[in-house]
Each structure stands twice: as structure tokens, then as C-alpha cells.
Amino acid sequence: QEQFVESGGGLVQPGGSLRLSCVGSGSIFSIYAKAWYRQAPGKQRELVAAITNGDVTIYADSVKGRFTISRDNAENTVYLQMNSLKPEDTAVYYCNVGAYYNSKYHPTGFWGHGTQVTVSS
């Protein structure tokens, strides 16, 4: 059974930074590609960033140049470094494992409980 524990969220002022972590347990976390999603109130969950085991990365246009995804398979952990945060980045952030093919990330149904990020002055 796959389980993820996300952490690192919080309240930050616009322009600030946060680093999210997701520790996975189970048999597939280190094998599959990994991603961060977010869901703001009243909106659909959206892909923020993904990383393959070959370190191919993809980002949503809204976070390019500000967010960086990285992984440590030995620690079963995926990170999301978020800089220059904006109020529109406010959301619950979730990690996921999935497949990357045809230049697109395809999520599985395994999700953690998420971590809240609030960007406000």
C-alpha cells in the first residue's frame, strides 16, 4: 500500500519561499515518476511539477522559473522548492507517483493528505 506524507507548508508573505517534502512508503515510490499537484478552493487539482527517475522535469507555466522539483530516491523523498511565492500559489499541495510518457505526466490514484500553503500579507 502506497502512503505519502507531505510537509513543509505554512503561511508566508508574497515573495517568500517554502520547501515542501513528501516522504513515500511502499513498493513503487522509488520506481515511478513523481509529481506535485495543488488544489485551490473552488478549483480543480492541477499539476505543478513532475520529475522522472532520469531527472526529466516538467512545470506548469505559472510556476516556471520560481519552483524547482527534486528527488532523493534513497530517502524515498520528493521536494518542491518554491520561491517568489504569490497569493495565487495558495492551495493544498499533494504529491503523487505516476508515469511519464508522450511528454506528459500520468498520475496514479495514490495521494497523500496534502500540505496547506497560504501566501498572504
JSON list of C-alpha atoms in Angstrom, two decimals:
[
{"chain": "A", "resi": 1, "resn": "GLN", "atom": "CA", "xyz": [0.00, 0.00, 0.00]},
{"chain": "A", "resi": 2, "resn": "GLU", "atom": "CA", "xyz": [1.45, 3.33, -1.05]},
{"chain": "A", "resi": 3, "resn": "GLN", "atom": "CA", "xyz": [1.44, 6.09, 1.52]},
{"chain": "A", "resi": 4, "resn": "PHE", "atom": "CA", "xyz": [2.73, 9.65, 1.25]},
{"chain": "A", "resi": 5, "resn": "VAL", "atom": "CA", "xyz": [3.33, 12.21, 3.95]},
{"chain": "A", "resi": 6, "resn": "GLU", "atom": "CA", "xyz": [3.62, 15.78, 2.75]},
{"chain": "A", "resi": 7, "resn": "SER", "atom": "CA", "xyz": [5.09, 18.52, 4.96]},
{"chain": "A", "resi": 8, "resn": "GLY", "atom": "CA", "xyz": [6.60, 21.97, 4.82]},
{"chain": "A", "resi": 9, "resn": "GLY", "atom": "CA", "xyz": [3.55, 24.07, 4.13]},
{"chain": "A", "resi": 10, "resn": "GLY", "atom": "CA", "xyz": [2.60, 27.17, 6.06]},
{"chain": "A", "resi": 11, "resn": "LEU", "atom": "CA", "xyz": [1.83, 30.86, 5.91]},
{"chain": "A", "resi": 12, "resn": "VAL", "atom": "CA", "xyz": [4.30, 33.01, 4.00]},
{"chain": "A", "resi": 13, "resn": "GLN", "atom": "CA", "xyz": [4.30, 36.58, 2.72]},
{"chain": "A", "resi": 14, "resn": "PRO", "atom": "CA", "xyz": [4.33, 37.32, -1.01]},
{"chain": "A", "resi": 15, "resn": "GLY", "atom": "CA", "xyz": [7.85, 37.00, -2.35]},
{"chain": "A", "resi": 16, "resn": "GLY", "atom": "CA", "xyz": [8.78, 34.45, 0.29]},
{"chain": "A", "resi": 17, "resn": "SER", "atom": "CA", "xyz": [9.92, 30.85, -0.03]},
{"chain": "A", "resi": 18, "resn": "LEU", "atom": "CA", "xyz": [8.89, 27.42, 1.21]},
{"chain": "A", "resi": 19, "resn": "ARG", "atom": "CA", "xyz": [10.26, 23.93, 0.69]},
{"chain": "A", "resi": 20, "resn": "LEU", "atom": "CA", "xyz": [7.78, 21.08, 0.60]},
{"chain": "A", "resi": 21, "resn": "SER", "atom": "CA", "xyz": [8.75, 17.48, 1.26]},
{"chain": "A", "resi": 22, "resn": "CYS", "atom": "CA", "xyz": [6.94, 14.25, 0.51]},
{"chain": "A", "resi": 23, "resn": "VAL", "atom": "CA", "xyz": [8.12, 11.01, 2.03]},
{"chain": "A", "resi": 24, "resn": "GLY", "atom": "CA", "xyz": [6.76, 7.90, 0.38]},
{"chain": "A", "resi": 25, "resn": "SER", "atom": "CA", "xyz": [6.48, 4.34, 1.58]},
{"chain": "A", "resi": 26, "resn": "GLY", "atom": "CA", "xyz": [5.52, 1.30, -0.41]},
{"chain": "A", "resi": 27, "resn": "SER", "atom": "CA", "xyz": [6.88, -0.60, -3.33]},
{"chain": "A", "resi": 28, "resn": "ILE", "atom": "CA", "xyz": [6.52, 1.85, -6.20]},
{"chain": "A", "resi": 29, "resn": "PHE", "atom": "CA", "xyz": [7.58, 5.25, -4.87]},
{"chain": "A", "resi": 30, "resn": "SER", "atom": "CA", "xyz": [11.20, 4.93, -5.94]},
{"chain": "A", "resi": 31, "resn": "ILE", "atom": "CA", "xyz": [10.33, 3.27, -9.26]},
{"chain": "A", "resi": 32, "resn": "TYR", "atom": "CA", "xyz": [7.79, 5.65, -10.71]},
{"chain": "A", "resi": 33, "resn": "ALA", "atom": "CA", "xyz": [7.96, 9.28, -11.70]},
{"chain": "A", "resi": 34, "resn": "LYS", "atom": "CA", "xyz": [6.82, 11.70, -9.00]},
{"chain": "A", "resi": 35, "resn": "ALA", "atom": "CA", "xyz": [4.86, 14.91, -9.07]},
{"chain": "A", "resi": 36, "resn": "TRP", "atom": "CA", "xyz": [3.38, 17.73, -7.05]},
{"chain": "A", "resi": 37, "resn": "TYR", "atom": "CA", "xyz": [-0.19, 18.86, -7.60]},
{"chain": "A", "resi": 38, "resn": "ARG", "atom": "CA", "xyz": [-2.16, 21.62, -5.95]},
{"chain": "A", "resi": 39, "resn": "GLN", "atom": "CA", "xyz": [-5.81, 22.42, -5.42]},
{"chain": "A", "resi": 40, "resn": "ALA", "atom": "CA", "xyz": [-7.11, 25.85, -4.53]},
{"chain": "A", "resi": 41, "resn": "PRO", "atom": "CA", "xyz": [-10.61, 26.36, -3.10]},
{"chain": "A", "resi": 42, "resn": "GLY", "atom": "CA", "xyz": [-13.24, 26.00, -5.80]},
{"chain": "A", "resi": 43, "resn": "LYS", "atom": "CA", "xyz": [-10.73, 24.88, -8.40]},
{"chain": "A", "resi": 44, "resn": "GLN", "atom": "CA", "xyz": [-9.65, 21.58, -9.90]},
{"chain": "A", "resi": 45, "resn": "ARG", "atom": "CA", "xyz": [-6.47, 19.87, -8.82]},
{"chain": "A", "resi": 46, "resn": "GLU", "atom": "CA", "xyz": [-3.67, 20.84, -11.18]},
{"chain": "A", "resi": 47, "resn": "LEU", "atom": "CA", "xyz": [-0.19, 19.57, -11.94]},
{"chain": "A", "resi": 48, "resn": "VAL", "atom": "CA", "xyz": [2.54, 21.85, -10.60]},
{"chain": "A", "resi": 49, "resn": "ALA", "atom": "CA", "xyz": [5.71, 19.90, -11.40]},
{"chain": "A", "resi": 50, "resn": "ALA", "atom": "CA", "xyz": [6.87, 16.37, -12.15]},
{"chain": "A", "resi": 51, "resn": "ILE", "atom": "CA", "xyz": [10.21, 14.55, -12.21]},
{"chain": "A", "resi": 52, "resn": "THR", "atom": "CA", "xyz": [11.25, 11.23, -13.69]},
{"chain": "A", "resi": 53, "resn": "ASN", "atom": "CA", "xyz": [13.95, 8.90, -12.42]},
{"chain": "A", "resi": 54, "resn": "GLY", "atom": "CA", "xyz": [16.05, 10.21, -15.31]},
{"chain": "A", "resi": 55, "resn": "ASP", "atom": "CA", "xyz": [15.60, 13.72, -13.88]},
{"chain": "A", "resi": 56, "resn": "VAL", "atom": "CA", "xyz": [13.41, 14.94, -16.70]},
{"chain": "A", "resi": 57, "resn": "THR", "atom": "CA", "xyz": [11.30, 17.72, -15.20]},
{"chain": "A", "resi": 58, "resn": "ILE", "atom": "CA", "xyz": [8.16, 19.48, -16.31]},
{"chain": "A", "resi": 59, "resn": "TYR", "atom": "CA", "xyz": [6.48, 22.52, -14.77]},
{"chain": "A", "resi": 60, "resn": "ALA", "atom": "CA", "xyz": [3.21, 24.33, -15.06]},
{"chain": "A", "resi": 61, "resn": "ASP", "atom": "CA", "xyz": [3.70, 27.60, -16.92]},
{"chain": "A", "resi": 62, "resn": "SER", "atom": "CA", "xyz": [2.54, 29.52, -13.85]},
{"chain": "A", "resi": 63, "resn": "VAL", "atom": "CA", "xyz": [5.48, 28.28, -11.73]},
{"chain": "A", "resi": 64, "resn": "LYS", "atom": "CA", "xyz": [8.32, 28.07, -14.25]},
{"chain": "A", "resi": 65, "resn": "GLY", "atom": "CA", "xyz": [11.40, 29.89, -13.02]},
{"chain": "A", "resi": 66, "resn": "ARG", "atom": "CA", "xyz": [10.07, 30.04, -9.45]},
{"chain": "A", "resi": 67, "resn": "PHE", "atom": "CA", "xyz": [9.60, 26.40, -8.37]},
{"chain": "A", "resi": 68, "resn": "THR", "atom": "CA", "xyz": [12.08, 23.52, -8.52]},
{"chain": "A", "resi": 69, "resn": "ILE", "atom": "CA", "xyz": [11.24, 19.85, -8.09]},
{"chain": "A", "resi": 70, "resn": "SER", "atom": "CA", "xyz": [13.90, 17.38, -6.95]},
{"chain": "A", "resi": 71, "resn": "ARG", "atom": "CA", "xyz": [14.05, 13.86, -5.62]},
{"chain": "A", "resi": 72, "resn": "ASP", "atom": "CA", "xyz": [16.10, 11.61, -3.36]},
{"chain": "A", "resi": 73, "resn": "ASN", "atom": "CA", "xyz": [15.20, 8.02, -4.14]},
{"chain": "A", "resi": 74, "resn": "ALA", "atom": "CA", "xyz": [17.48, 6.72, -1.40]},
{"chain": "A", "resi": 75, "resn": "GLU", "atom": "CA", "xyz": [15.34, 8.63, 1.10]},
{"chain": "A", "resi": 76, "resn": "ASN", "atom": "CA", "xyz": [12.07, 8.00, -0.78]},
{"chain": "A", "resi": 77, "resn": "THR", "atom": "CA", "xyz": [11.53, 11.75, -0.82]},
{"chain": "A", "resi": 78, "resn": "VAL", "atom": "CA", "xyz": [10.48, 14.30, -3.39]},
{"chain": "A", "resi": 79, "resn": "TYR", "atom": "CA", "xyz": [10.87, 18.03, -2.76]},
{"chain": "A", "resi": 80, "resn": "LEU", "atom": "CA", "xyz": [9.34, 21.20, -4.13]},
{"chain": "A", "resi": 81, "resn": "GLN", "atom": "CA", "xyz": [11.34, 24.38, -3.60]},
{"chain": "A", "resi": 82, "resn": "MET", "atom": "CA", "xyz": [9.01, 27.35, -4.03]},
{"chain": "A", "resi": 83, "resn": "ASN", "atom": "CA", "xyz": [10.48, 30.83, -4.39]},
{"chain": "A", "resi": 84, "resn": "SER", "atom": "CA", "xyz": [8.93, 34.22, -5.17]},
{"chain": "A", "resi": 85, "resn": "LEU", "atom": "CA", "xyz": [5.59, 32.99, -3.91]},
{"chain": "A", "resi": 86, "resn": "LYS", "atom": "CA", "xyz": [2.42, 34.78, -4.98]},
{"chain": "A", "resi": 87, "resn": "PRO", "atom": "CA", "xyz": [-1.05, 34.86, -3.44]},
{"chain": "A", "resi": 88, "resn": "GLU", "atom": "CA", "xyz": [-2.30, 32.76, -6.35]},
{"chain": "A", "resi": 89, "resn": "ASP", "atom": "CA", "xyz": [0.01, 29.95, -5.22]},
{"chain": "A", "resi": 90, "resn": "THR", "atom": "CA", "xyz": [-2.25, 29.47, -2.19]},
{"chain": "A", "resi": 91, "resn": "ALA", "atom": "CA", "xyz": [-3.55, 25.90, -2.26]},
{"chain": "A", "resi": 92, "resn": "VAL", "atom": "CA", "xyz": [-3.25, 22.47, -0.72]},
{"chain": "A", "resi": 93, "resn": "TYR", "atom": "CA", "xyz": [-0.25, 20.74, -2.26]},
{"chain": "A", "resi": 94, "resn": "TYR", "atom": "CA", "xyz": [-0.22, 16.98, -2.84]},
{"chain": "A", "resi": 95, "resn": "CYS", "atom": "CA", "xyz": [2.41, 14.55, -4.08]},
{"chain": "A", "resi": 96, "resn": "ASN", "atom": "CA", "xyz": [1.73, 11.68, -6.43]},
{"chain": "A", "resi": 97, "resn": "VAL", "atom": "CA", "xyz": [3.53, 8.86, -8.24]},
{"chain": "A", "resi": 98, "resn": "GLY", "atom": "CA", "xyz": [2.82, 8.12, -11.85]},
{"chain": "A", "resi": 99, "resn": "ALA", "atom": "CA", "xyz": [4.14, 7.52, -15.33]},
{"chain": "A", "resi": 100, "resn": "TYR", "atom": "CA", "xyz": [5.76, 9.93, -17.74]},
{"chain": "A", "resi": 101, "resn": "TYR", "atom": "CA", "xyz": [5.31, 9.23, -21.43]},
{"chain": "A", "resi": 102, "resn": "ASN", "atom": "CA", "xyz": [4.39, 11.12, -24.58]},
{"chain": "A", "resi": 103, "resn": "SER", "atom": "CA", "xyz": [5.85, 14.21, -22.87]},
{"chain": "A", "resi": 104, "resn": "LYS", "atom": "CA", "xyz": [3.08, 14.12, -20.30]},
{"chain": "A", "resi": 105, "resn": "TYR", "atom": "CA", "xyz": [2.74, 13.06, -16.67]},
{"chain": "A", "resi": 106, "resn": "HIS", "atom": "CA", "xyz": [0.03, 10.49, -15.98]},
{"chain": "A", "resi": 107, "resn": "PRO", "atom": "CA", "xyz": [-0.94, 10.28, -12.29]},
{"chain": "A", "resi": 108, "resn": "THR", "atom": "CA", "xyz": [-1.93, 7.21, -10.35]},
{"chain": "A", "resi": 109, "resn": "GLY", "atom": "CA", "xyz": [-4.66, 7.21, -7.74]},
{"chain": "A", "resi": 110, "resn": "PHE", "atom": "CA", "xyz": [-2.23, 7.37, -4.82]},
{"chain": "A", "resi": 111, "resn": "TRP", "atom": "CA", "xyz": [-2.43, 10.68, -2.94]},
{"chain": "A", "resi": 112, "resn": "GLY", "atom": "CA", "xyz": [-1.33, 11.95, 0.44]},
{"chain": "A", "resi": 113, "resn": "HIS", "atom": "CA", "xyz": [-3.38, 14.23, 2.71]},
{"chain": "A", "resi": 114, "resn": "GLY", "atom": "CA", "xyz": [-1.62, 17.29, 1.38]},
{"chain": "A", "resi": 115, "resn": "THR", "atom": "CA", "xyz": [0.00, 20.30, 3.00]},
{"chain": "A", "resi": 116, "resn": "GLN", "atom": "CA", "xyz": [-1.54, 23.77, 3.06]},
{"chain": "A", "resi": 117, "resn": "VAL", "atom": "CA", "xyz": [0.38, 26.68, 1.54]},
{"chain": "A", "resi": 118, "resn": "THR", "atom": "CA", "xyz": [-1.00, 30.15, 2.17]},
{"chain": "A", "resi": 119, "resn": "VAL", "atom": "CA", "xyz": [0.62, 33.21, 0.62]},
{"chain": "A", "resi": 120, "resn": "SER", "atom": "CA", "xyz": [-0.70, 36.38, 2.19]},
{"chain": "A", "resi": 121, "resn": "SER", "atom": "CA", "xyz": [0.47, 39.63, 3.69]}
]
